[in-house]
Amino acid sequence: MKKSFKSGYVGIFGLPNAGKSTLLNKIIDFDLSPVSKKPQMTRNRILGILNDSRYQIVFVDTPGFLDPKYKLQKHMSEEISKAARDCDAGIYVTDPVMPSQKDISTADSIAVPLILCVNKIDKLKNKGLLLPVIDEWRKTKEFAEIILISALRGDNTEKVVPSVLELLKPGPRYFDEDALTDRTDRFYSAEIIRESCYDLFRKEVPYSISVVVEDFKERYGGKKHYIKAVLYVERESQKAIVIGRNGQMIKKLGALSREKMKKYLERDVFLDLSVKLMKNWKDDSGKISRLGLNN
Ligand SMILES: Nc1nc2c(ncn2[C@@H]2O[C@H](COP(=O)(O)OP(=O)(O)OP(=O)(O)O)[C@@H](O)[C@H]2O)c(=O)[nH]1
Ligand SMILES: [Mg+2]
């Protein structure tokens, strides 16, 4: 390996819904981390690895910062703290508006060198409105760089990696050259189902769902995957919503998830979904752990 080979862990931080996962997916050019219109999509740290002959950057997508109100959110906050502790540099993603006190204090709480990505600039008709926003951020914290981006459209996202590389030191390759993530296909299959739940269900329902893949097998010489997953809900009433009248909703959920899984796994998928009740799991550390959310 050449001496100048660079590597490092780079956390992607920000408030819920800022576009962190969208940015990660854009950088690694793969729909790895689930994205939703609704906040609090990401619950665990997700690694997205960018490989090149000159570097390996391990991006760490994190849940959005929030004040934890129940045990699951406490777990999400711990995921952020772990990522912040372990990374060499960070990207802070924010909306293209005047930063709130929460946004400022959150960015300030991260100790590693940070690049500020002001995201969603496609939403602004008048880019001049960004000048006071940038000024405000400059006053509050010293960033290694400020980049105005649209993670969704890919505007200026090509500037992110070169800026990150400026902050990284020579280092080893932590993962295989062809690795994209440290998580298994099994993990992502559960995430795809959860993402589809955010698409289909309203109000508190998607937040009350946890997905466990109980069986994940290759069939027909690897041509097809058999995936058996259970959706755990917190209340009996939610079970009825997820199943829907005559099983309509769970059928819809199965069809939507299966399409995304086929794309992700590049295989045909047989998906077996069921719904079970696990009372108030979101506020019970033991249950959160049994659901595999602590991994
Ligand atoms: N218009 C616009 N929308 C964006 C952009 N980037 C992300 N979004 C949208 O913002 C929403 C949230 O995106 P995510 O990537 O899930 O945000 P996140 O920060 O990972 O959210 P959490 O995981 O819940 O903290 C989705 O509907 C995205 O499509 C952007 O550049 N422009
Ligand atoms: Mg996310």
CSV table of C-alpha atoms and ligand atoms in Angstrom, one decimal:
chain,number,residue,atom,x,y,z
A,1,MET,CA,0.0,0.0,0.0
A,2,LYS,CA,1.3,3.5,-0.9
A,3,LYS,CA,2.3,5.6,2.0
A,4,SER,CA,0.0,8.4,0.9
A,5,PHE,CA,-3.1,6.1,1.2
A,6,LYS,CA,-5.7,7.9,3.3
A,7,SER,CA,-8.5,6.5,5.4
A,8,GLY,CA,-10.8,7.4,8.2
A,9,TYR,CA,-14.2,7.3,9.7
A,10,VAL,CA,-16.5,10.2,8.9
A,11,GLY,CA,-19.7,10.7,10.8
A,12,ILE,CA,-22.7,12.3,9.1
A,13,PHE,CA,-24.6,14.3,11.7
A,14,GLY,CA,-27.6,16.6,11.9
A,15,LEU,CA,-31.1,17.1,13.1
A,16,PRO,CA,-33.8,14.6,12.0
A,17,ASN,CA,-34.8,14.8,8.4
A,18,ALA,CA,-31.9,17.0,7.3
A,19,GLY,CA,-31.0,14.7,4.5
A,20,LYS,CA,-28.1,12.7,6.1
A,21,SER,CA,-29.0,9.4,4.6
A,22,THR,CA,-29.8,10.9,1.2
A,23,LEU,CA,-26.3,12.4,1.2
A,24,LEU,CA,-24.6,9.1,2.2
A,25,ASN,CA,-26.5,7.3,-0.6
A,26,LYS,CA,-25.5,10.0,-3.1
A,27,ILE,CA,-21.8,9.8,-2.1
A,28,ILE,CA,-21.6,6.1,-2.3
A,29,ASP,CA,-23.9,6.0,-5.3
A,30,PHE,CA,-26.1,3.3,-3.9
A,31,ASP,CA,-29.5,3.3,-2.0
A,32,LEU,CA,-28.0,1.9,1.1
A,33,SER,CA,-29.5,3.9,4.0
A,34,PRO,CA,-33.3,4.2,4.1
A,35,VAL,CA,-34.7,7.6,3.5
A,36,SER,CA,-38.1,9.0,4.4
A,37,LYS,CA,-40.1,12.2,4.2
A,38,LYS,CA,-40.9,11.6,7.9
A,39,PRO,CA,-38.2,12.3,10.5
A,40,GLN,CA,-36.4,9.7,12.6
A,41,MET,CA,-36.0,7.2,9.9
A,42,THR,CA,-32.5,6.1,10.8
A,43,ARG,CA,-32.3,4.2,14.1
A,44,ASN,CA,-28.8,2.7,14.0
A,45,ARG,CA,-25.4,3.7,12.8
A,46,ILE,CA,-25.0,2.6,9.2
A,47,LEU,CA,-21.6,2.4,7.5
A,48,GLY,CA,-21.2,3.3,3.9
A,49,ILE,CA,-17.8,2.7,2.5
A,50,LEU,CA,-16.2,4.6,-0.3
A,51,ASN,CA,-13.3,2.8,-2.0
A,52,ASP,CA,-10.6,4.2,-4.2
A,53,SER,CA,-7.0,3.3,-5.1
A,54,ARG,CA,-5.9,6.3,-3.0
A,55,TYR,CA,-8.3,6.2,-0.1
A,56,GLN,CA,-11.0,4.4,1.8
A,57,ILE,CA,-13.6,6.6,3.6
A,58,VAL,CA,-15.9,4.9,6.0
A,59,PHE,CA,-19.0,7.2,6.2
A,60,VAL,CA,-21.2,6.7,9.3
A,61,ASP,CA,-24.8,7.7,8.9
A,62,THR,CA,-26.4,8.4,12.2
A,63,PRO,CA,-29.9,9.0,13.6
A,64,GLY,CA,-31.0,12.7,13.8
A,65,PHE,CA,-30.2,14.4,17.1
A,66,LEU,CA,-33.1,14.7,19.4
A,67,ASP,CA,-33.9,15.0,23.1
A,68,PRO,CA,-34.8,11.4,24.0
A,69,LYS,CA,-38.3,10.9,25.2
A,70,TYR,CA,-38.4,7.2,25.4
A,71,LYS,CA,-35.8,4.3,25.5
A,72,LEU,CA,-35.6,3.8,21.7
A,73,GLN,CA,-34.7,7.5,21.3
A,74,LYS,CA,-32.1,7.1,24.1
A,75,HIS,CA,-30.6,4.2,22.2
A,76,MET,CA,-30.6,6.4,19.0
A,77,SER,CA,-28.8,9.2,20.9
A,78,GLU,CA,-26.2,6.7,22.1
A,79,GLU,CA,-25.6,5.6,18.5
A,80,ILE,CA,-24.8,9.2,17.7
A,81,SER,CA,-22.5,9.6,20.6
A,82,LYS,CA,-20.6,6.4,19.7
A,83,ALA,CA,-20.2,7.6,16.1
A,84,ALA,CA,-19.0,11.0,17.2
A,85,ARG,CA,-16.5,9.5,19.6
A,86,ASP,CA,-15.1,7.0,17.0
A,87,CYS,CA,-14.8,9.3,13.9
A,88,ASP,CA,-11.9,11.2,12.6
A,89,ALA,CA,-14.0,13.9,10.9
A,90,GLY,CA,-17.6,14.8,10.4
A,91,ILE,CA,-20.1,16.3,8.0
A,92,TYR,CA,-22.9,18.3,9.6
A,93,VAL,CA,-26.0,18.5,7.4
A,94,THR,CA,-28.5,21.2,7.9
A,95,ASP,CA,-31.5,22.9,6.2
A,96,PRO,CA,-31.0,26.0,4.1
A,97,VAL,CA,-32.6,28.3,6.7
A,98,MET,CA,-31.3,30.3,9.7
A,99,PRO,CA,-29.9,27.8,12.2
A,100,SER,CA,-32.0,27.1,15.3
A,101,GLN,CA,-30.4,27.1,18.7
A,102,LYS,CA,-30.7,23.3,18.7
A,103,ASP,CA,-28.9,23.1,15.4
A,104,ILE,CA,-26.1,25.3,16.6
A,105,SER,CA,-25.6,23.5,19.9
A,106,THR,CA,-25.7,20.1,18.3
A,107,ALA,CA,-23.0,21.0,15.7
A,108,ASP,CA,-21.0,22.5,18.6
A,109,SER,CA,-21.2,19.3,20.6
A,110,ILE,CA,-19.2,17.4,18.0
A,111,ALA,CA,-15.5,17.6,18.8
A,112,VAL,CA,-14.0,16.4,15.5
A,113,PRO,CA,-13.3,18.8,12.5
A,114,LEU,CA,-16.6,19.3,10.7
A,115,ILE,CA,-17.6,20.2,7.2
A,116,LEU,CA,-21.0,22.0,7.1
A,117,CYS,CA,-23.3,20.9,4.3
A,118,VAL,CA,-26.2,23.3,3.9
A,119,ASN,CA,-28.6,21.0,2.1
A,120,LYS,CA,-31.8,21.2,0.1
A,121,ILE,CA,-30.7,24.3,-1.8
A,122,ASP,CA,-32.9,23.2,-4.6
A,123,LYS,CA,-35.8,24.4,-2.5
A,124,LEU,CA,-34.6,28.0,-2.6
A,125,LYS,CA,-35.7,30.2,-5.5
A,126,ASN,CA,-33.4,33.0,-4.3
A,127,LYS,CA,-29.9,31.7,-3.5
A,128,GLY,CA,-29.1,35.1,-2.0
A,129,LEU,CA,-31.1,34.1,1.0
A,130,LEU,CA,-28.3,31.7,1.9
A,131,LEU,CA,-25.8,34.5,2.6
A,132,PRO,CA,-27.1,35.5,6.0
A,133,VAL,CA,-27.5,31.7,6.8
A,134,ILE,CA,-23.9,31.1,6.1
A,135,ASP,CA,-22.8,34.2,8.0
A,136,GLU,CA,-24.8,33.0,11.1
A,137,TRP,CA,-23.1,29.6,11.0
A,138,ARG,CA,-19.7,31.2,10.5
A,139,LYS,CA,-20.2,33.2,13.7
A,140,THR,CA,-21.0,30.2,15.8
A,141,LYS,CA,-18.5,27.6,14.8
A,142,GLU,CA,-15.4,27.1,12.8
A,143,PHE,CA,-16.0,24.7,10.0
A,144,ALA,CA,-13.3,23.2,7.9
A,145,GLU,CA,-15.5,24.0,4.9
A,146,ILE,CA,-19.0,25.1,4.1
A,147,ILE,CA,-20.6,23.5,1.0
A,148,LEU,CA,-24.1,24.4,-0.3
A,149,ILE,CA,-25.6,21.2,-1.7
A,150,SER,CA,-28.7,19.4,-2.8
A,151,ALA,CA,-28.2,15.8,-1.8
A,152,LEU,CA,-31.4,14.9,-3.6
A,153,ARG,CA,-30.3,16.4,-7.0
A,154,GLY,CA,-26.6,15.9,-6.5
A,155,ASP,CA,-25.8,19.6,-6.8
A,156,ASN,CA,-22.2,20.2,-5.4
A,157,THR,CA,-22.2,16.7,-3.7
A,158,GLU,CA,-19.0,16.0,-5.8
A,159,LYS,CA,-17.3,18.6,-3.6
A,160,VAL,CA,-17.8,16.7,-0.4
A,161,VAL,CA,-15.3,13.9,-0.8
A,162,PRO,CA,-12.3,16.1,-1.8
A,163,SER,CA,-13.1,18.3,1.3
A,164,VAL,CA,-13.3,15.2,3.5
A,165,LEU,CA,-9.9,13.9,2.1
A,166,GLU,CA,-8.3,17.2,3.2
A,167,LEU,CA,-9.2,16.3,6.8
A,168,LEU,CA,-8.0,12.7,6.7
A,169,LYS,CA,-4.6,11.4,7.5
A,170,PRO,CA,-2.7,8.5,5.9
A,171,GLY,CA,-4.1,5.3,7.2
A,172,PRO,CA,-4.9,1.6,6.5
A,173,ARG,CA,-7.7,0.1,4.6
A,174,TYR,CA,-10.2,-0.9,7.3
A,175,PHE,CA,-12.4,-3.0,5.1
A,176,ASP,CA,-12.0,-5.1,1.9
A,177,GLU,CA,-11.6,-3.1,-1.3
A,178,ASP,CA,-15.1,-4.2,-2.5
A,179,ALA,CA,-16.9,-3.7,0.8
A,180,LEU,CA,-19.9,-1.3,0.7
A,181,THR,CA,-21.0,-1.7,4.3
A,182,ASP,CA,-20.5,-3.7,7.4
A,183,ARG,CA,-24.1,-4.6,7.7
A,184,THR,CA,-25.6,-7.8,6.3
A,185,ASP,CA,-28.3,-8.2,3.6
A,186,ARG,CA,-30.5,-9.5,6.4
A,187,PHE,CA,-30.2,-6.2,8.2
A,188,TYR,CA,-31.0,-4.2,5.1
A,189,SER,CA,-33.9,-6.4,4.3
A,190,ALA,CA,-35.4,-5.4,7.6
A,191,GLU,CA,-34.6,-1.7,6.9
A,192,ILE,CA,-36.3,-1.9,3.5
A,193,ILE,CA,-39.5,-3.1,5.2
A,194,ARG,CA,-39.3,-0.4,7.8
A,195,GLU,CA,-38.7,2.2,5.1
A,196,SER,CA,-41.8,1.0,3.3
A,197,CYS,CA,-43.8,1.3,6.6
A,198,TYR,CA,-42.8,5.0,6.7
A,199,ASP,CA,-44.2,5.3,3.1
A,200,LEU,CA,-47.4,3.5,3.9
A,201,PHE,CA,-48.5,4.2,7.4
A,202,ARG,CA,-49.4,7.5,9.1
A,203,LYS,CA,-49.1,9.2,12.5
A,204,GLU,CA,-47.3,7.2,15.2
A,205,VAL,CA,-47.6,3.8,13.4
A,206,PRO,CA,-44.3,3.7,11.5
A,207,TYR,CA,-42.5,4.8,14.7
A,208,SER,CA,-44.0,1.9,16.6
A,209,ILE,CA,-42.8,-0.7,14.2
A,210,SER,CA,-39.7,-2.8,14.5
A,211,VAL,CA,-38.8,-5.4,12.0
A,212,VAL,CA,-37.1,-8.7,12.7
A,213,VAL,CA,-36.0,-11.0,9.9
A,214,GLU,CA,-36.4,-14.5,11.3
A,215,ASP,CA,-35.3,-16.4,8.2
A,216,PHE,CA,-33.1,-15.4,5.3
A,217,LYS,CA,-32.3,-18.2,2.9
A,218,GLU,CA,-31.1,-18.6,-0.6
A,219,ARG,CA,-33.2,-20.9,-2.7
A,220,TYR,CA,-32.8,-22.4,-6.2
A,221,GLY,CA,-29.0,-22.2,-6.2
A,222,GLY,CA,-29.1,-18.6,-5.0
A,223,LYS,CA,-31.5,-17.4,-7.7
A,224,LYS,CA,-34.2,-16.6,-5.2
A,225,HIS,CA,-34.2,-15.4,-1.6
A,226,TYR,CA,-36.7,-16.6,0.9
A,227,ILE,CA,-37.2,-13.9,3.6
A,228,LYS,CA,-39.5,-14.3,6.6
A,229,ALA,CA,-40.0,-11.2,8.6
A,230,VAL,CA,-42.1,-10.2,11.6
A,231,LEU,CA,-43.3,-6.7,12.2
A,232,TYR,CA,-43.6,-6.0,15.9
A,233,VAL,CA,-46.1,-3.3,16.9
A,234,GLU,CA,-46.7,-1.7,20.3
A,235,ARG,CA,-50.5,-1.9,20.5
A,236,GLU,CA,-53.3,-4.2,19.3
A,237,SER,CA,-54.9,-1.3,17.4
A,238,GLN,CA,-51.7,-0.9,15.4
A,239,LYS,CA,-51.8,-4.6,14.4
A,240,ALA,CA,-55.2,-4.1,12.8
A,241,ILE,CA,-53.9,-1.0,10.9
A,242,VAL,CA,-50.8,-2.8,9.6
A,243,ILE,CA,-52.8,-5.8,8.4
A,244,GLY,CA,-55.6,-3.7,7.0
A,245,ARG,CA,-59.0,-4.7,5.9
A,246,ASN,CA,-58.9,-8.2,4.4
A,247,GLY,CA,-55.1,-8.0,4.7
A,248,GLN,CA,-54.9,-5.2,2.1
A,249,MET,CA,-52.2,-3.1,3.8
A,250,ILE,CA,-49.8,-5.9,4.6
A,251,LYS,CA,-50.2,-7.1,1.0
A,252,LYS,CA,-49.3,-3.6,-0.2
A,253,LEU,CA,-46.4,-3.5,2.2
A,254,GLY,CA,-45.2,-6.9,1.0
A,255,ALA,CA,-45.3,-5.8,-2.7
A,256,LEU,CA,-43.6,-2.5,-2.1
A,257,SER,CA,-40.8,-4.1,0.1
A,258,ARG,CA,-40.3,-7.0,-2.3
A,259,GLU,CA,-39.7,-4.6,-5.3
A,260,LYS,CA,-37.1,-2.7,-3.3
A,261,MET,CA,-35.5,-5.9,-2.1
A,262,LYS,CA,-35.2,-7.4,-5.6
A,263,LYS,CA,-33.4,-4.3,-6.6
A,264,TYR,CA,-31.1,-4.3,-3.6
A,265,LEU,CA,-30.3,-8.1,-3.6
A,266,GLU,CA,-30.4,-8.4,-7.4
A,267,ARG,CA,-32.4,-11.6,-6.9
A,268,ASP,CA,-36.0,-12.6,-7.0
A,269,VAL,CA,-37.5,-12.5,-3.5
A,270,PHE,CA,-40.2,-14.5,-1.7
A,271,LEU,CA,-41.3,-12.4,1.2
A,272,ASP,CA,-43.3,-13.8,4.1
A,273,LEU,CA,-44.6,-11.0,6.4
A,274,SER,CA,-46.5,-11.3,9.7
A,275,VAL,CA,-47.4,-8.9,12.5
A,276,LYS,CA,-47.0,-9.5,16.2
A,277,LEU,CA,-47.7,-7.5,19.3
A,278,MET,CA,-44.8,-6.6,21.7
A,279,LYS,CA,-46.4,-4.2,24.1
A,280,ASN,CA,-44.7,-0.8,24.5
A,281,TRP,CA,-41.4,-2.2,23.2
A,282,LYS,CA,-40.1,1.3,22.4
A,283,ASP,CA,-39.8,2.1,26.1
A,284,ASP,CA,-38.3,-1.1,27.3
A,285,SER,CA,-34.6,-1.7,27.0
A,286,GLY,CA,-34.9,-5.5,27.3
A,287,LYS,CA,-37.4,-5.6,24.4
A,288,ILE,CA,-35.3,-3.2,22.3
A,289,SER,CA,-32.4,-5.5,22.8
A,290,ARG,CA,-34.5,-8.6,22.0
A,291,LEU,CA,-35.5,-6.9,18.7
A,292,GLY,CA,-31.8,-6.6,17.8
A,293,LEU,CA,-31.8,-2.8,17.9
A,294,ASN,CA,-28.7,-2.7,20.1
A,295,ASN,CA,-26.4,-4.4,17.6
B,1,LIG,N1,-35.8,19.0,-1.7
B,1,LIG,C1,-34.8,18.3,-1.1
B,1,LIG,N2,-35.2,17.3,-0.3
B,1,LIG,C2,-34.2,16.5,0.2
B,1,LIG,C3,-32.8,16.8,0.0
B,1,LIG,N3,-32.1,15.8,0.7
B,1,LIG,C4,-33.0,15.1,1.3
B,1,LIG,N4,-34.3,15.5,1.0
B,1,LIG,C5,-35.5,14.9,1.5
B,1,LIG,O1,-35.6,15.0,2.9
B,1,LIG,C6,-36.2,13.9,3.6
B,1,LIG,C7,-35.3,13.4,4.7
B,1,LIG,O2,-34.2,12.8,4.1
B,1,LIG,P1,-33.3,11.7,4.8
B,1,LIG,O3,-32.1,11.4,4.0
B,1,LIG,O4,-34.2,10.5,5.3
B,1,LIG,O5,-32.9,12.5,6.1
B,1,LIG,P2,-32.1,12.1,7.4
B,1,LIG,O6,-31.4,13.3,7.9
B,1,LIG,O7,-31.4,10.8,7.1
B,1,LIG,O8,-33.3,11.8,8.4
B,1,LIG,P3,-33.3,10.9,9.8
B,1,LIG,O9,-32.7,9.6,9.5
B,1,LIG,O10,-34.8,10.7,10.1
B,1,LIG,O11,-32.6,11.7,10.8
B,1,LIG,C8,-36.5,12.9,2.4
B,1,LIG,O12,-37.9,13.1,2.0
B,1,LIG,C9,-35.6,13.3,1.3
B,1,LIG,O13,-36.0,13.0,0.0
B,1,LIG,C10,-32.5,17.8,-0.9
B,1,LIG,O14,-31.3,18.1,-1.3
B,1,LIG,N5,-33.5,18.5,-1.4
B,2,MG,MG,-31.4,9.0,8.0
